[in-house]
Tab-separated table of C-alpha atoms in Angstrom:
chain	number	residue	atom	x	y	z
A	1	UNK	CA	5.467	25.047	-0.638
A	2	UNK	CA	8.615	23.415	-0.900
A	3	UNK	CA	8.409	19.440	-0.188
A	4	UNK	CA	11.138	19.185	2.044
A	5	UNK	CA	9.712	22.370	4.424
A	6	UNK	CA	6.718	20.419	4.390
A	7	UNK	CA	8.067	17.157	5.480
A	8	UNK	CA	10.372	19.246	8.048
A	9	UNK	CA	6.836	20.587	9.440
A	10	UNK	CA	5.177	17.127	9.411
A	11	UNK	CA	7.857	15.751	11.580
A	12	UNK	CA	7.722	18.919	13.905
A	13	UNK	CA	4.541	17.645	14.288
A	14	UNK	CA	5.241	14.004	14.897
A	15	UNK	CA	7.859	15.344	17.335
A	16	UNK	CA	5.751	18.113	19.249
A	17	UNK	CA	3.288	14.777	19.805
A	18	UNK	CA	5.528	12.641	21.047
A	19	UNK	CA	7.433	14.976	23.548
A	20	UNK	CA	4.125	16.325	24.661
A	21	UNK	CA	2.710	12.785	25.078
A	22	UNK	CA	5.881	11.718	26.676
A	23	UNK	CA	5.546	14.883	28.896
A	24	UNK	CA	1.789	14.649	29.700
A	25	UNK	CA	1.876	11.003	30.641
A	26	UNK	CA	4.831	11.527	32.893
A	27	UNK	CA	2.404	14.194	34.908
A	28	UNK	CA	-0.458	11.941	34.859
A	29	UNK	CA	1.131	9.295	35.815
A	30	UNK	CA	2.652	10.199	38.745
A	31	UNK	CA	-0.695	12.288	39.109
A	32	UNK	CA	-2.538	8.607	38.873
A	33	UNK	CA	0.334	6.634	41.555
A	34	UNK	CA	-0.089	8.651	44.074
A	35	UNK	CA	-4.053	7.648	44.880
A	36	UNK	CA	-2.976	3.898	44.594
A	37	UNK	CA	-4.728	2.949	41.493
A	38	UNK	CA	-4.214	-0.436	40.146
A	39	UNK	CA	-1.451	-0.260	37.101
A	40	UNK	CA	-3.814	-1.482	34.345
A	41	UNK	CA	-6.521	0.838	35.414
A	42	UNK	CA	-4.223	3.906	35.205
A	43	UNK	CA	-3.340	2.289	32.178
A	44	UNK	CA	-6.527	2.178	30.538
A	45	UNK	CA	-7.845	5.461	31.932
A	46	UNK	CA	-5.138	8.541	32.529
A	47	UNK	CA	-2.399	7.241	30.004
A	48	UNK	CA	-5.030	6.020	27.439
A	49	UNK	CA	-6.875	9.618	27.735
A	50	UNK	CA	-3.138	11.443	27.463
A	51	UNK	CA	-2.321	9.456	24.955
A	52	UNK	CA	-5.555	9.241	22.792
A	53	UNK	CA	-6.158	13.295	22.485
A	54	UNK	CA	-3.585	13.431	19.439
A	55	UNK	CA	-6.237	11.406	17.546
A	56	UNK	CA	-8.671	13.311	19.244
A	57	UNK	CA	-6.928	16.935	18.189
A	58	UNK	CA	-6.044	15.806	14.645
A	59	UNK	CA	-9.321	14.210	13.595
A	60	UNK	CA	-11.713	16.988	15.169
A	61	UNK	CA	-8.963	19.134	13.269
A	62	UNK	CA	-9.936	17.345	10.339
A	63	UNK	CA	-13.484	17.641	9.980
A	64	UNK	CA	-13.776	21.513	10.786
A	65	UNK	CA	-11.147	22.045	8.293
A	66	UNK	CA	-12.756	19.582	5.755
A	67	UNK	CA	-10.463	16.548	5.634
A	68	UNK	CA	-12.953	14.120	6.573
A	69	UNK	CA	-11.529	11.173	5.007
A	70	UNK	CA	-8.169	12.173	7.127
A	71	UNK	CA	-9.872	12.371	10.182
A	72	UNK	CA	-11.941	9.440	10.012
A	73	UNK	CA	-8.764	7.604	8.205
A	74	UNK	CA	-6.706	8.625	10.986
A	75	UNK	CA	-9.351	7.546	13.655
A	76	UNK	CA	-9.975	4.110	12.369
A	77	UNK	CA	-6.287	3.406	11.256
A	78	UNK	CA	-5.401	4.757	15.152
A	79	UNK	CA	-7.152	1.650	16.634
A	80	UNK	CA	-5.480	-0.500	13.637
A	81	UNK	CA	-2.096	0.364	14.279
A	82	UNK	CA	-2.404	0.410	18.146
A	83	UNK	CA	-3.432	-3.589	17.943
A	84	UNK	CA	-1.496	-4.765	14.979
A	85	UNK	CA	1.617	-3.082	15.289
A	86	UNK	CA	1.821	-2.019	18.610
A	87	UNK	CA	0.159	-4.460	20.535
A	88	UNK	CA	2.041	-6.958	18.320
A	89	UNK	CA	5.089	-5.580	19.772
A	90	UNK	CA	3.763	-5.853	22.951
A	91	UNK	CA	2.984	-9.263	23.340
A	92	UNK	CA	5.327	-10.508	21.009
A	93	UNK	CA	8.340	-9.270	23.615
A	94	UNK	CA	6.398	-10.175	26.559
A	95	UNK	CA	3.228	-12.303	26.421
A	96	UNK	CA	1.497	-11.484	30.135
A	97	UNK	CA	-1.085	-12.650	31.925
A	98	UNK	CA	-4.557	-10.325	32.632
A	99	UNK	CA	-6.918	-10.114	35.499
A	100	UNK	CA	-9.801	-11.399	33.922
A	101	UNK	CA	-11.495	-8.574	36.452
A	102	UNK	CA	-9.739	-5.746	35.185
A	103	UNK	CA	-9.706	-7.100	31.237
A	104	UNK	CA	-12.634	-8.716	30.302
A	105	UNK	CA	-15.555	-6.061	30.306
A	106	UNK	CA	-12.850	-3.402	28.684
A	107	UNK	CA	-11.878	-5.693	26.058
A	108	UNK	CA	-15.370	-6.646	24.896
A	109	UNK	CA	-16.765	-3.164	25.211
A	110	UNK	CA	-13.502	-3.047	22.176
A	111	UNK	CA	-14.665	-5.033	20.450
A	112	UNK	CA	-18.551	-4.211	20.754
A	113	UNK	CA	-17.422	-0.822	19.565
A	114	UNK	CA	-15.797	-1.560	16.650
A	115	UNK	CA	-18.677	-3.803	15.435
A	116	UNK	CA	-21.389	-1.137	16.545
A	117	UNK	CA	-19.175	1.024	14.338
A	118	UNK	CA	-18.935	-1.050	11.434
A	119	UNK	CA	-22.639	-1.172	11.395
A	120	UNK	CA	-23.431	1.916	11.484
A	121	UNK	CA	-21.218	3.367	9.044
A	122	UNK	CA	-22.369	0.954	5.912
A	123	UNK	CA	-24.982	3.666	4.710
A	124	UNK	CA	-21.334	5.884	3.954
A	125	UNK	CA	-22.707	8.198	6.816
A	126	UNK	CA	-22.268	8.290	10.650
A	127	UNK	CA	-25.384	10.245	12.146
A	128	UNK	CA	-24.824	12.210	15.186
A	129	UNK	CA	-28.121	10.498	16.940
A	130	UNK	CA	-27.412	6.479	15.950
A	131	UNK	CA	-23.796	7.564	17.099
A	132	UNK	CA	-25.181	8.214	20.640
A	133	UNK	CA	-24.848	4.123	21.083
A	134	UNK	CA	-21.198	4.184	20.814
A	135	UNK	CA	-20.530	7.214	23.723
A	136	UNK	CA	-22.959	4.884	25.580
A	137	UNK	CA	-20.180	2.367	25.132
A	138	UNK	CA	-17.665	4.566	26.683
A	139	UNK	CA	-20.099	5.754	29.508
A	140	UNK	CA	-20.055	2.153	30.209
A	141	UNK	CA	-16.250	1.955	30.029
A	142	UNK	CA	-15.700	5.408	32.008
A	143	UNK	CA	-18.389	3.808	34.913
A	144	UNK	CA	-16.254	0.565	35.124
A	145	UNK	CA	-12.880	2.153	35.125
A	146	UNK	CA	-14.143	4.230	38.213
A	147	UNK	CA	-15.297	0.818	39.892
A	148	UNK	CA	-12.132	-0.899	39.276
A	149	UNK	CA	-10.014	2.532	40.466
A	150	UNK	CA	-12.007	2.777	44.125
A	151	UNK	CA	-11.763	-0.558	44.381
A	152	UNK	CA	-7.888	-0.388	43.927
A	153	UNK	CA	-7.482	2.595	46.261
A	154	UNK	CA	-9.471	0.682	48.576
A	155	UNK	CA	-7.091	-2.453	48.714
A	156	UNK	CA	-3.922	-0.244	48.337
A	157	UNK	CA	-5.302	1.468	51.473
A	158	UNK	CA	-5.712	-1.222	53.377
A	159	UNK	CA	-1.775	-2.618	52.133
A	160	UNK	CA	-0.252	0.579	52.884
A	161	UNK	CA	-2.115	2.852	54.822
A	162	UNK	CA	0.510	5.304	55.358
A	163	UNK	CA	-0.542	8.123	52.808
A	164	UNK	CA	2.230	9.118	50.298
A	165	UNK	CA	4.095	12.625	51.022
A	166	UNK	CA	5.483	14.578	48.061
A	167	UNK	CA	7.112	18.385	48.071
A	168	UNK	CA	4.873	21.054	46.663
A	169	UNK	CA	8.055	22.410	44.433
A	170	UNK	CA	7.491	18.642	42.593
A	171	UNK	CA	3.881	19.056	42.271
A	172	UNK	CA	4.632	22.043	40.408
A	173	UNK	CA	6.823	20.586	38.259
A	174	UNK	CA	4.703	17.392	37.723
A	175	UNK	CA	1.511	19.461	36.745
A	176	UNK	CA	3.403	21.719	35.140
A	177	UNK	CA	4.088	18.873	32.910
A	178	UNK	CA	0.949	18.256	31.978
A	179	UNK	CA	-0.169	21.523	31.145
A	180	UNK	CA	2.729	21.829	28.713
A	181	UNK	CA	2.630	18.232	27.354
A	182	UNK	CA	-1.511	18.662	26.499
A	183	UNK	CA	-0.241	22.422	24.707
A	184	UNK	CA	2.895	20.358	22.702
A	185	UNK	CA	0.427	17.644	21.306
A	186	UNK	CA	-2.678	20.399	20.526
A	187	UNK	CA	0.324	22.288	18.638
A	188	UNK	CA	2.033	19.380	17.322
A	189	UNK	CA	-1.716	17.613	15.800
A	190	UNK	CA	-2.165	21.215	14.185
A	191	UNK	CA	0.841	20.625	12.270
A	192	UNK	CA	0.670	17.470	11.300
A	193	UNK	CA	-3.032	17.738	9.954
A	194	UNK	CA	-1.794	20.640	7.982
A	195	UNK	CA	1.075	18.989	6.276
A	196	UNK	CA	0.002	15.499	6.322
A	197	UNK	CA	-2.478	16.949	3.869
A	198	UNK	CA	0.442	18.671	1.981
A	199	UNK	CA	1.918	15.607	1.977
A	200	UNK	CA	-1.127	14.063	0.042
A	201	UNK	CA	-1.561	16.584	-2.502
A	202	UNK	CA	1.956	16.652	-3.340
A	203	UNK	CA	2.791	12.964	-3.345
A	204	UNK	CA	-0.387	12.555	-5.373
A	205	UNK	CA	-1.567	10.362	-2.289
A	206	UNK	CA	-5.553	10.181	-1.254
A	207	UNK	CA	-5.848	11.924	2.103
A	208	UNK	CA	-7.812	8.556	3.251
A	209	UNK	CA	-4.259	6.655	2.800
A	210	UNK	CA	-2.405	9.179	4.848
A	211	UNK	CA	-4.389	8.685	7.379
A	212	UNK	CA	-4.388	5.284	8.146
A	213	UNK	CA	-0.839	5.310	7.958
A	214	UNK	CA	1.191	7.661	8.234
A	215	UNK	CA	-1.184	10.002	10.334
A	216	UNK	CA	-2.406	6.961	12.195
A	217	UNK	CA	1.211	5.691	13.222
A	218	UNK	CA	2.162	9.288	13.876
A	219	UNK	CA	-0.745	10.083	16.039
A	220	UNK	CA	0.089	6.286	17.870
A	221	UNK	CA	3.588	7.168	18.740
A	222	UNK	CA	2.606	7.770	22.206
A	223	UNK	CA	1.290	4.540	22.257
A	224	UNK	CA	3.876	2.999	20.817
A	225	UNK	CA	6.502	4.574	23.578
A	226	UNK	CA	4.155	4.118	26.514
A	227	UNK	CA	4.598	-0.112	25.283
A	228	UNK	CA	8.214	0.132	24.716
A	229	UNK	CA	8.977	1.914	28.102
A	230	UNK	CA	6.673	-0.752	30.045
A	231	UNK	CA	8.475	-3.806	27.694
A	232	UNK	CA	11.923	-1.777	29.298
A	233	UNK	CA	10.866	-2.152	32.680
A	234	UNK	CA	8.341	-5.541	32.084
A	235	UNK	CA	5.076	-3.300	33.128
A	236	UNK	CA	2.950	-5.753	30.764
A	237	UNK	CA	-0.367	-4.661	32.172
A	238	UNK	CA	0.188	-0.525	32.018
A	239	UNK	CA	0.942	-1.419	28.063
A	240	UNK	CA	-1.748	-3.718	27.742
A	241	UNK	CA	-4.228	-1.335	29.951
A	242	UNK	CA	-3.162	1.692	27.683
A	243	UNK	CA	-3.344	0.168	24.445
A	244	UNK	CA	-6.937	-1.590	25.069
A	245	UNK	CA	-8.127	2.123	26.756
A	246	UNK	CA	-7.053	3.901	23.525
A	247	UNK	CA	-8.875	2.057	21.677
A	248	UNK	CA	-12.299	2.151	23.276
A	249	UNK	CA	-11.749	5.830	23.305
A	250	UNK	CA	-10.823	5.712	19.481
A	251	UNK	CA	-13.844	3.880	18.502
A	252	UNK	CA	-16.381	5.322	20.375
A	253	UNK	CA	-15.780	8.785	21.573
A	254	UNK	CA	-13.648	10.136	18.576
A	255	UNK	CA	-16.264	9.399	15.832
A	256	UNK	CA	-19.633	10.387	17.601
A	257	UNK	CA	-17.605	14.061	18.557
A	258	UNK	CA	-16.538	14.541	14.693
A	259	UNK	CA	-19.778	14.034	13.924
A	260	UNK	CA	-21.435	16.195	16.123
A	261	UNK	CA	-18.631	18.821	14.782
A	262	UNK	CA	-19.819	18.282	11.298
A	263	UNK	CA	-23.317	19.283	11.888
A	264	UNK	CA	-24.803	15.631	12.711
A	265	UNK	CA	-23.487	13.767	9.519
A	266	UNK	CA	-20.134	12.525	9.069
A	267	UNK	CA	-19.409	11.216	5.426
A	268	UNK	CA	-18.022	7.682	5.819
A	269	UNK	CA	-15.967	7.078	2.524
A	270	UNK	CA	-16.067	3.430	1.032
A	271	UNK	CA	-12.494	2.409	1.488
A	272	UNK	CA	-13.386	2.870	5.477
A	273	UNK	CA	-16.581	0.476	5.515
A	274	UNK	CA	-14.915	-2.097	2.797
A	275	UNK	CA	-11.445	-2.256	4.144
A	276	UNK	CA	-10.476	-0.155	7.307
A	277	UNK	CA	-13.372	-1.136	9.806
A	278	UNK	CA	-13.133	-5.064	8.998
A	279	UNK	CA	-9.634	-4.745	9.376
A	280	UNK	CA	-9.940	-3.049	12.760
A	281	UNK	CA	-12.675	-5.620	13.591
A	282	UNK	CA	-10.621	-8.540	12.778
A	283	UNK	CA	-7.560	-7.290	15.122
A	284	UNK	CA	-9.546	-6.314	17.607
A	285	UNK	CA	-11.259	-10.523	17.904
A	286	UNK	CA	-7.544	-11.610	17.496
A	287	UNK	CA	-6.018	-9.485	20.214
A	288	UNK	CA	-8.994	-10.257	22.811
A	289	UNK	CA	-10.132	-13.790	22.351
A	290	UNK	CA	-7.770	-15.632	23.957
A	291	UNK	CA	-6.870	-13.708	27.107
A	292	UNK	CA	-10.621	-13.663	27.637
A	293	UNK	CA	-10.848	-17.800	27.196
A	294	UNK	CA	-7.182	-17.846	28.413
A	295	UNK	CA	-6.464	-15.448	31.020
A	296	UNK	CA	-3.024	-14.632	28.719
A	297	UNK	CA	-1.677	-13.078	25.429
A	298	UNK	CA	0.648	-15.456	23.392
A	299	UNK	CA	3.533	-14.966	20.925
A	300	UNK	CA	1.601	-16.304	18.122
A	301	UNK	CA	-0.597	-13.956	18.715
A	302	UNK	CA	1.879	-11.027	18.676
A	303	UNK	CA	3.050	-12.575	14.966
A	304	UNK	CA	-0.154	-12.620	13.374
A	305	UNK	CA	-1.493	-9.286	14.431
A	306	UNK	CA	1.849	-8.014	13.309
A	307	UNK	CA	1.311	-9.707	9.738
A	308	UNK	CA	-2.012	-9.064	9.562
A	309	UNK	CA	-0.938	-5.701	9.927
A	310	UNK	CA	1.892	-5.680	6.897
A	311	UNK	CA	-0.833	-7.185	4.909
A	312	UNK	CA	-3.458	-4.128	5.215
A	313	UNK	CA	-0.734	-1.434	4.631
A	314	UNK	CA	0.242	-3.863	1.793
A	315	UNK	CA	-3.568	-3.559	0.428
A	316	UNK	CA	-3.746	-0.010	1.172
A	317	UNK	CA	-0.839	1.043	-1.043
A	318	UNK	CA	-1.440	-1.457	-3.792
């Protein structure tokens, strides 16, 4: 196939993922509001699901079709990308303070889950049953996100007990939304599985490197416009509640699923255990560490995770 109708149907792809993305969230959203859930908890639960099932899509996508270093590349490099690029962004352009309520448990179960990971990927295989440990992670994460979102309707309640009234004409439209924003990103991850492997195979570029890059960034984008929206309208806490959600969901509920799809074993290749994991490891400590001793991000911490960042792609490519 001709290069440049390949690289027109990658970025069909790319754009299919971030309209739907942009589309879904808007539904869910608004979906989320109107119970009176805490920002950071719609954050970390509703956007971070919307905007995690590209990864989800393309690296399940992946393994069935037999890209497995793509889909675990694009997995891995997902979490990467979401801390040291667009959680850079993030806090470089506005450093926030968390509630240590809402924060700490989610960001440590992060960070627990990319070291569980780490572990148990340094045989070059991730089996189905020691993979169980990391959806226990995310049971954990699911159960506290539930917590924190009754106890937020609860206290919303009590602020404003006058329930909110919406036409059934925009509930239509809002779930409408949805529906057509999860078929745009299903569609659009098809796509850009397919030709990011084109891509590859033409450019003479391992399928692992695609997909902690270019597939990685791509499949981030709704990330990376959820943060620049809430920078727009200073809503530090839904970026920082979206960005640390995707992640947990990244690390352990993407993996464990790809392995169960590729009958119990998932072939870990040796760039992903000696470069991509540590990486992800190391963001992740740098990105949690000191809002957890703190209570808030910093700009310096925006600057390194950004040139940490440029330093891995730098490796990658070299």
């Amino acid at each position: 196939m001709n290069i440049w109708v390949t690289v027109l149907l990658f970025l069909l792809g790319l754009l299919l993922i971030v309209k739907g993305g942009d589309w879904f969230l808007d539904g869910a959203v608004w979906i989320a509001e109107a119970t009176g859930v805490p920002r950071f908890i719609i954050g970390a639960t509703i956007v971070s699901l919307a905007t995690t099932l590209p990864e989800l899509t393309v690296s399940v996508t992946g393994v069935l079709q037999g890209e497995v270093d793509l889909a675990v590349g694009n997995a891995v490099g997902s979490v990467t990308a979401n801390l040291g690029l667009i959680l850079g962004i993030s806090v470089l352009c506005l450093p926030s303070a968390v509630s240590k309520k809402q924060f700490n448990l989610k960001a440590v179960l992060m960070v627990v889950g990319a070291a569980l990971l780490l572990v148990l990927c340094q045989g070059g295989v991730l089996p189905f049953l020691p993979s169980l440990a990391l959806f226990a992670v995310f049971t954990v994460y699911l159960w506290n996100n539930i917590v924190d979102a009754r106890s937020g309707m609860a206290e919303s309640r009590a602020e404003h007990p006058a329930r909110r009234t919406t036409s059934h004409r925009q509930m239509v439209m809002k779930l409408g939304m949805f529906v057509i924003g999860i078929a745009a990103i299903v569609v659009g991850s098809r796509l850009l599985i397919d030709y990011g492997s084109e891509l590859a195979l033409l450019l003479g570029v391992p399928a692992s490197i695609i997909g902690v890059t270019m597939v990685a960034i791509g499949t981030s984008l709704p990330e990376l416009v959820t943060t620049l929206t809430a920078i727009a309208k200073k809503e530090a806490s839904m970026s920082v509640g979206n960005i640390i959600g995707a992640n947990v969901i990244d690390l352990t509920l993407i993996l464990p699923v790809c392995s169960a799809v590729s009958g119990g074993k998932l072939t870990i290749g040796v760039q992903t255990t000696a470069l991509d994991l540590p990486a992800c490891l190391t963001l992740c400590c740098i990105a949690v560490i000191p809002p957890l001793l703190k209570g808030k991000f910093y700009r310096w911490q925006g600057v390194l995770m950004l040139a940490l960042y440029a330093a891995y792609v730098v490796m990658l490519v070299m």
